[in-house]
Amino acid sequence: GATAWVGRGQQDGISFAANEAVSVCLSSSSAESCKIFDLNGKIVWKGLNEDRKRELVAHANRVTTATASKIVKYNSKSLKLGASQIKAYKSYLEFQRKYDHSAFFVSANSYSFGRSFYDGGTAYALAQSKGLKDCKLKSEFSDCYLFAVNGKPVNQAAKEALK
């Protein structure tokens, strides 16, 4: 009855991420045990009933789709980038090339941002979900906007904000 997911950079290693996911799952519920279902988009839980596997995949898709529907793209009419956001975006560009999917968000406060990097089959939705959460936490829950996906600005307004 409990779930958790953790995303970490390659430098942390897959074992670290897996152990952390189990710890988060155990600490956030009354579950007595938690197992790893998916690592980098590949199902690794051996011996899992096929019906249960389909249920878990469907649940993960619903969760990531619901989060993705809350994502609003950057619009220069409503906010301007601050110097710290531009600097963070340039740093993000250097790292994002190493991953299958990445996302960069900017907050309405003109200085906070969120970013995330993922590999694997379910990485696209996870990158956006985690990037949004990261931005919201850093900005003390200010509005956050999707600025770039996989290193590319999401629209013309985002491109122009970098000039």
mmCIF file of C-alpha atoms in Angstrom:
data_model
loop_
_atom_site.group_PDB
_atom_site.id
_atom_site.type_symbol
_atom_site.label_atom_id
_atom_site.label_comp_id
_atom_site.label_asym_id
_atom_site.label_seq_id
_atom_site.Cartn_x
_atom_site.Cartn_y
_atom_site.Cartn_z
ATOM 1 C CA GLY A 1 0.000 0.000 0.000
ATOM 2 C CA ALA A 2 2.984 2.362 -0.086
ATOM 3 C CA THR A 3 5.044 3.758 -2.932
ATOM 4 C CA ALA A 4 8.094 5.966 -3.281
ATOM 5 C CA TRP A 5 10.447 6.953 -6.039
ATOM 6 C CA VAL A 6 13.857 8.511 -5.896
ATOM 7 C CA GLY A 7 15.943 9.960 -8.681
ATOM 8 C CA ARG A 8 19.621 10.583 -8.312
ATOM 9 C CA GLY A 9 22.436 11.495 -10.661
ATOM 10 C CA GLN A 10 24.764 8.890 -12.067
ATOM 11 C CA GLN A 11 27.493 9.970 -9.659
ATOM 12 C CA ASP A 12 25.406 8.681 -6.721
ATOM 13 C CA GLY A 13 24.978 5.251 -8.263
ATOM 14 C CA ILE A 14 21.953 3.041 -8.765
ATOM 15 C CA SER A 15 22.442 1.208 -5.457
ATOM 16 C CA PHE A 16 22.260 4.460 -3.531
ATOM 17 C CA ALA A 17 19.025 5.464 -5.288
ATOM 18 C CA ALA A 18 17.481 2.015 -4.758
ATOM 19 C CA ASN A 19 18.341 1.952 -1.043
ATOM 20 C CA GLU A 20 17.029 5.488 -0.592
ATOM 21 C CA ALA A 21 13.752 4.617 -2.350
ATOM 22 C CA VAL A 22 13.188 1.686 0.008
ATOM 23 C CA SER A 23 13.941 3.905 3.026
ATOM 24 C CA VAL A 24 11.528 6.604 1.824
ATOM 25 C CA CYS A 25 8.826 4.011 1.187
ATOM 26 C CA LEU A 26 9.227 2.524 4.651
ATOM 27 C CA SER A 27 9.326 5.893 6.430
ATOM 28 C CA SER A 28 6.289 7.364 4.690
ATOM 29 C CA SER A 29 3.839 4.612 5.511
ATOM 30 C CA SER A 30 2.982 1.797 7.829
ATOM 31 C CA ALA A 31 4.434 -0.707 5.362
ATOM 32 C CA GLU A 32 6.440 -3.517 6.882
ATOM 33 C CA SER A 33 8.499 -4.054 3.746
ATOM 34 C CA CYS A 34 9.132 -2.349 0.423
ATOM 35 C CA LYS A 35 10.705 -3.735 -2.750
ATOM 36 C CA ILE A 36 12.199 -2.136 -5.818
ATOM 37 C CA PHE A 37 9.801 -2.416 -8.768
ATOM 38 C CA ASP A 38 11.596 -0.377 -11.438
ATOM 39 C CA LEU A 39 15.173 0.808 -11.939
ATOM 40 C CA ASN A 40 15.779 3.309 -14.738
ATOM 41 C CA GLY A 41 12.573 2.357 -16.526
ATOM 42 C CA LYS A 42 13.161 -1.409 -16.343
ATOM 43 C CA ILE A 43 10.988 -3.628 -14.140
ATOM 44 C CA VAL A 44 13.312 -5.561 -11.842
ATOM 45 C CA TRP A 45 10.873 -7.183 -9.390
ATOM 46 C CA LYS A 46 11.211 -10.907 -10.155
ATOM 47 C CA GLY A 47 8.318 -13.295 -9.656
ATOM 48 C CA LEU A 48 5.678 -10.565 -9.564
ATOM 49 C CA ASN A 49 2.214 -11.696 -10.675
ATOM 50 C CA GLU A 50 1.485 -10.336 -14.203
ATOM 51 C CA ASP A 51 -1.862 -8.838 -13.126
ATOM 52 C CA ARG A 52 -0.188 -7.013 -10.236
ATOM 53 C CA LYS A 53 2.598 -5.829 -12.544
ATOM 54 C CA ARG A 54 0.017 -4.289 -14.903
ATOM 55 C CA GLU A 55 -1.711 -2.618 -11.930
ATOM 56 C CA LEU A 56 1.557 -1.082 -10.726
ATOM 57 C CA VAL A 57 2.499 0.182 -14.201
ATOM 58 C CA ALA A 58 -0.988 1.685 -14.634
ATOM 59 C CA HIS A 59 -0.719 3.366 -11.215
ATOM 60 C CA ALA A 60 2.673 4.875 -12.088
ATOM 61 C CA ASN A 61 1.308 6.172 -15.390
ATOM 62 C CA ARG A 62 -1.704 7.768 -13.645
ATOM 63 C CA VAL A 63 0.500 9.493 -11.066
ATOM 64 C CA THR A 64 2.929 10.906 -13.631
ATOM 65 C CA THR A 65 0.109 11.952 -15.977
ATOM 66 C CA ALA A 66 -1.724 13.765 -13.161
ATOM 67 C CA THR A 67 1.445 15.628 -12.204
ATOM 68 C CA ALA A 68 2.238 16.475 -15.815
ATOM 69 C CA SER A 69 -1.230 18.012 -16.277
ATOM 70 C CA LYS A 70 -0.354 20.615 -13.603
ATOM 71 C CA ILE A 71 2.677 21.854 -15.534
ATOM 72 C CA VAL A 72 2.447 25.338 -17.026
ATOM 73 C CA LYS A 73 4.952 26.504 -19.631
ATOM 74 C CA TYR A 74 6.959 29.703 -19.209
ATOM 75 C CA ASN A 75 5.364 32.906 -20.512
ATOM 76 C CA SER A 76 7.468 36.057 -20.611
ATOM 77 C CA LYS A 77 4.374 38.248 -20.299
ATOM 78 C CA SER A 78 3.846 37.093 -16.746
ATOM 79 C CA LEU A 79 7.430 36.793 -15.489
ATOM 80 C CA LYS A 80 11.020 37.763 -16.238
ATOM 81 C CA LEU A 81 14.067 35.623 -15.535
ATOM 82 C CA GLY A 82 16.464 36.763 -12.847
ATOM 83 C CA ALA A 83 20.254 36.562 -13.106
ATOM 84 C CA SER A 84 20.408 33.545 -10.777
ATOM 85 C CA GLN A 85 17.875 31.666 -12.917
ATOM 86 C CA ILE A 86 19.868 32.340 -16.099
ATOM 87 C CA LYS A 87 23.071 31.189 -14.381
ATOM 88 C CA ALA A 88 21.330 28.023 -13.134
ATOM 89 C CA TYR A 89 19.972 27.332 -16.635
ATOM 90 C CA LYS A 90 23.490 27.507 -18.104
ATOM 91 C CA SER A 91 24.690 25.058 -15.448
ATOM 92 C CA TYR A 92 21.722 22.776 -16.196
ATOM 93 C CA LEU A 93 22.710 22.732 -19.894
ATOM 94 C CA GLU A 94 26.100 21.250 -19.034
ATOM 95 C CA PHE A 95 24.594 18.337 -17.058
ATOM 96 C CA GLN A 96 21.493 17.519 -19.097
ATOM 97 C CA ARG A 97 23.449 16.014 -22.003
ATOM 98 C CA LYS A 98 24.337 12.980 -19.873
ATOM 99 C CA TYR A 99 20.704 11.937 -19.345
ATOM 100 C CA ASP A 100 17.818 10.609 -21.422
ATOM 101 C CA HIS A 101 15.449 13.290 -20.141
ATOM 102 C CA SER A 102 15.728 16.488 -18.171
ATOM 103 C CA ALA A 103 13.554 19.431 -17.193
ATOM 104 C CA PHE A 104 14.254 22.957 -15.988
ATOM 105 C CA PHE A 105 11.663 25.123 -14.200
ATOM 106 C CA VAL A 106 11.746 28.769 -13.145
ATOM 107 C CA SER A 107 9.708 30.305 -10.362
ATOM 108 C CA ALA A 108 7.685 33.487 -10.416
ATOM 109 C CA ASN A 109 9.963 34.986 -7.747
ATOM 110 C CA SER A 110 12.694 35.555 -10.412
ATOM 111 C CA TYR A 111 15.467 33.772 -8.517
ATOM 112 C CA SER A 112 14.423 30.176 -7.693
ATOM 113 C CA PHE A 113 14.496 27.278 -10.104
ATOM 114 C CA GLY A 114 14.104 23.504 -10.210
ATOM 115 C CA ARG A 115 15.795 20.923 -12.365
ATOM 116 C CA SER A 116 15.904 17.169 -12.724
ATOM 117 C CA PHE A 117 17.695 14.544 -14.755
ATOM 118 C CA TYR A 118 16.572 10.967 -15.495
ATOM 119 C CA ASP A 119 17.421 7.922 -17.569
ATOM 120 C CA GLY A 120 15.097 5.124 -18.621
ATOM 121 C CA GLY A 121 11.716 4.505 -20.200
ATOM 122 C CA THR A 122 9.564 6.416 -17.714
ATOM 123 C CA ALA A 123 12.076 9.240 -17.400
ATOM 124 C CA TYR A 124 10.211 11.926 -19.380
ATOM 125 C CA ALA A 125 7.286 12.289 -16.977
ATOM 126 C CA LEU A 126 9.484 11.778 -13.924
ATOM 127 C CA ALA A 127 11.884 14.521 -15.009
ATOM 128 C CA GLN A 128 9.044 17.009 -15.292
ATOM 129 C CA SER A 129 7.349 15.907 -12.076
ATOM 130 C CA LYS A 130 10.546 16.063 -10.024
ATOM 131 C CA GLY A 131 11.680 19.340 -11.601
ATOM 132 C CA LEU A 132 8.368 20.966 -10.698
ATOM 133 C CA LYS A 133 8.559 19.679 -7.116
ATOM 134 C CA ASP A 134 12.165 20.865 -6.818
ATOM 135 C CA CYS A 135 11.212 24.353 -8.017
ATOM 136 C CA LYS A 136 8.196 24.562 -5.693
ATOM 137 C CA LEU A 137 10.303 23.605 -2.667
ATOM 138 C CA LYS A 138 13.125 26.030 -3.472
ATOM 139 C CA SER A 139 10.698 28.883 -4.099
ATOM 140 C CA GLU A 140 8.642 28.229 -0.968
ATOM 141 C CA PHE A 141 5.750 27.083 -3.161
ATOM 142 C CA SER A 142 5.711 30.075 -5.502
ATOM 143 C CA ASP A 143 4.294 29.405 -8.979
ATOM 144 C CA CYS A 144 6.775 27.519 -11.174
ATOM 145 C CA TYR A 145 6.898 27.274 -14.960
ATOM 146 C CA LEU A 146 8.445 24.723 -17.292
ATOM 147 C CA PHE A 147 11.271 26.538 -19.068
ATOM 148 C CA ALA A 148 13.220 23.801 -20.883
ATOM 149 C CA VAL A 149 13.011 20.107 -21.669
ATOM 150 C CA ASN A 150 16.142 18.172 -22.611
ATOM 151 C CA GLY A 151 18.097 21.410 -22.832
ATOM 152 C CA LYS A 152 15.735 23.164 -25.231
ATOM 153 C CA PRO A 153 13.515 26.109 -24.277
ATOM 154 C CA VAL A 154 9.851 25.063 -24.405
ATOM 155 C CA ASN A 155 8.660 27.969 -26.549
ATOM 156 C CA GLN A 156 9.636 31.243 -28.238
ATOM 157 C CA ALA A 157 9.083 33.219 -25.025
ATOM 158 C CA ALA A 158 11.671 31.054 -23.235
ATOM 159 C CA LYS A 159 14.162 31.467 -26.096
ATOM 160 C CA GLU A 160 13.766 35.240 -26.023
ATOM 161 C CA ALA A 161 14.206 35.374 -22.231
ATOM 162 C CA LEU A 162 17.764 34.083 -22.677
ATOM 163 C CA LYS A 163 18.809 36.970 -24.957
#
